[in-house]
Amino acid sequence: MAELYDAAAPKKAANLSINSDLLRKTRKLNINLSATLERALIEELSRREAVQWVEENRAAIKRYNDFVEKHGCFGDEFREF
Protein backbone atom coordinates (compact mmCIF):
# COMPACT_ATOMS: atom_id res chain seq x y z
CA MET A 1 0.00 0.00 0.00
CA ALA A 2 1.31 3.45 -0.90
CA GLU A 3 2.24 5.90 1.82
CA LEU A 4 -0.42 8.46 2.65
CA TYR A 5 2.12 11.28 2.45
CA ASP A 6 5.88 11.88 2.70
CA ALA A 7 6.50 12.27 6.44
CA ALA A 8 10.12 13.28 5.73
CA ALA A 9 9.14 16.25 3.54
CA PRO A 10 10.33 19.58 4.93
CA LYS A 11 7.99 21.77 6.95
CA LYS A 12 6.46 24.77 5.20
CA ALA A 13 4.93 27.83 6.83
CA ALA A 14 1.25 28.44 6.13
CA ASN A 15 -1.11 31.23 7.04
CA LEU A 16 -4.57 30.29 8.25
CA SER A 17 -7.48 31.79 10.10
CA ILE A 18 -8.89 30.27 13.26
CA ASN A 19 -11.65 31.17 15.70
CA SER A 20 -10.06 33.55 18.21
CA ASP A 21 -11.65 31.93 21.26
CA LEU A 22 -10.56 28.49 20.12
CA LEU A 23 -7.03 29.79 19.62
CA ARG A 24 -6.98 31.47 23.05
CA LYS A 25 -8.15 28.30 24.82
CA THR A 26 -5.72 26.18 22.85
CA ARG A 27 -2.79 28.41 23.78
CA LYS A 28 -3.90 28.45 27.42
CA LEU A 29 -3.53 24.63 27.46
CA ASN A 30 -0.20 24.76 25.58
CA ILE A 31 -1.55 22.67 22.71
CA ASN A 32 0.92 22.40 19.85
CA LEU A 33 -1.04 23.84 16.93
CA SER A 34 1.23 22.48 14.20
CA ALA A 35 1.25 18.92 15.53
CA THR A 36 -2.50 18.98 16.19
CA LEU A 37 -3.25 20.32 12.72
CA GLU A 38 -0.99 17.72 11.11
CA ARG A 39 -2.76 14.89 12.97
CA ALA A 40 -6.17 16.27 11.96
CA LEU A 41 -5.07 16.62 8.33
CA ILE A 42 -3.69 13.08 8.27
CA GLU A 43 -7.02 11.75 9.58
CA GLU A 44 -9.01 13.78 7.05
CA LEU A 45 -6.71 12.83 4.17
CA SER A 46 -6.95 9.17 5.12
CA ARG A 47 -10.74 9.33 5.35
CA ARG A 48 -11.12 11.11 2.01
CA GLU A 49 -8.74 8.77 0.22
CA ALA A 50 -10.68 5.79 1.59
CA VAL A 51 -13.94 7.28 0.32
CA GLN A 52 -12.32 7.97 -3.05
CA TRP A 53 -10.98 4.38 -3.24
CA VAL A 54 -14.45 2.95 -2.57
CA GLU A 55 -15.95 5.21 -5.23
CA GLU A 56 -13.29 4.28 -7.78
CA ASN A 57 -13.76 0.56 -7.05
CA ARG A 58 -17.53 0.55 -6.56
CA ALA A 59 -18.21 -1.45 -9.74
CA ALA A 60 -15.60 -4.11 -8.92
CA ILE A 61 -16.88 -4.42 -5.35
CA LYS A 62 -20.42 -4.88 -6.65
CA ARG A 63 -19.30 -7.52 -9.14
CA TYR A 64 -17.44 -9.39 -6.39
CA ASN A 65 -20.41 -9.23 -4.02
CA ASP A 66 -22.74 -10.45 -6.78
CA PHE A 67 -20.35 -13.34 -7.51
CA VAL A 68 -20.16 -14.34 -3.84
CA GLU A 69 -23.93 -14.14 -3.52
CA LYS A 70 -24.35 -16.44 -6.53
CA HIS A 71 -21.43 -18.85 -6.01
CA GLY A 72 -20.49 -18.47 -2.36
CA CYS A 73 -17.12 -17.50 -0.97
CA PHE A 74 -13.95 -19.40 -1.80
CA GLY A 75 -13.28 -21.94 0.93
CA ASP A 76 -16.81 -21.99 2.36
CA GLU A 77 -16.69 -25.78 2.47
CA PHE A 78 -13.77 -25.62 4.92
CA ARG A 79 -15.31 -23.12 7.36
CA GLU A 80 -16.20 -24.40 10.80
CA PHE A 81 -18.26 -21.42 11.96
XYZ file of C-alpha atoms in Angstrom:
81
model
C 0.000 0.000 0.000
C 1.309 3.447 -0.903
C 2.239 5.905 1.818
C -0.421 8.460 2.654
C 2.124 11.284 2.453
C 5.884 11.885 2.703
C 6.497 12.266 6.440
C 10.119 13.275 5.732
C 9.143 16.249 3.542
C 10.327 19.584 4.929
C 7.994 21.765 6.953
C 6.459 24.775 5.205
C 4.935 27.828 6.833
C 1.253 28.437 6.129
C -1.114 31.230 7.038
C -4.570 30.285 8.253
C -7.478 31.794 10.101
C -8.889 30.267 13.257
C -11.650 31.168 15.704
C -10.060 33.552 18.210
C -11.653 31.932 21.264
C -10.560 28.494 20.120
C -7.028 29.791 19.624
C -6.985 31.470 23.050
C -8.149 28.301 24.821
C -5.719 26.181 22.845
C -2.790 28.411 23.776
C -3.897 28.447 27.420
C -3.530 24.635 27.456
C -0.202 24.758 25.581
C -1.554 22.665 22.707
C 0.923 22.404 19.852
C -1.041 23.840 16.931
C 1.231 22.479 14.196
C 1.249 18.923 15.529
C -2.496 18.982 16.191
C -3.249 20.323 12.715
C -0.986 17.722 11.108
C -2.764 14.891 12.973
C -6.170 16.269 11.959
C -5.075 16.623 8.326
C -3.691 13.076 8.273
C -7.015 11.747 9.585
C -9.009 13.778 7.050
C -6.713 12.828 4.172
C -6.953 9.166 5.118
C -10.741 9.325 5.351
C -11.125 11.106 2.015
C -8.735 8.769 0.220
C -10.680 5.786 1.588
C -13.945 7.282 0.323
C -12.318 7.968 -3.052
C -10.984 4.380 -3.237
C -14.445 2.950 -2.570
C -15.954 5.206 -5.229
C -13.285 4.277 -7.782
C -13.759 0.562 -7.046
C -17.526 0.545 -6.556
C -18.208 -1.451 -9.741
C -15.598 -4.112 -8.917
C -16.884 -4.416 -5.348
C -20.423 -4.878 -6.651
C -19.304 -7.521 -9.142
C -17.437 -9.388 -6.393
C -20.410 -9.227 -4.019
C -22.738 -10.450 -6.778
C -20.346 -13.340 -7.512
C -20.159 -14.336 -3.836
C -23.933 -14.141 -3.517
C -24.350 -16.438 -6.532
C -21.425 -18.846 -6.006
C -20.487 -18.471 -2.362
C -17.120 -17.503 -0.966
C -13.948 -19.397 -1.799
C -13.277 -21.938 0.934
C -16.807 -21.990 2.357
C -16.688 -25.784 2.470
C -13.771 -25.619 4.916
C -15.307 -23.119 7.357
C -16.204 -24.405 10.799
C -18.259 -21.421 11.959
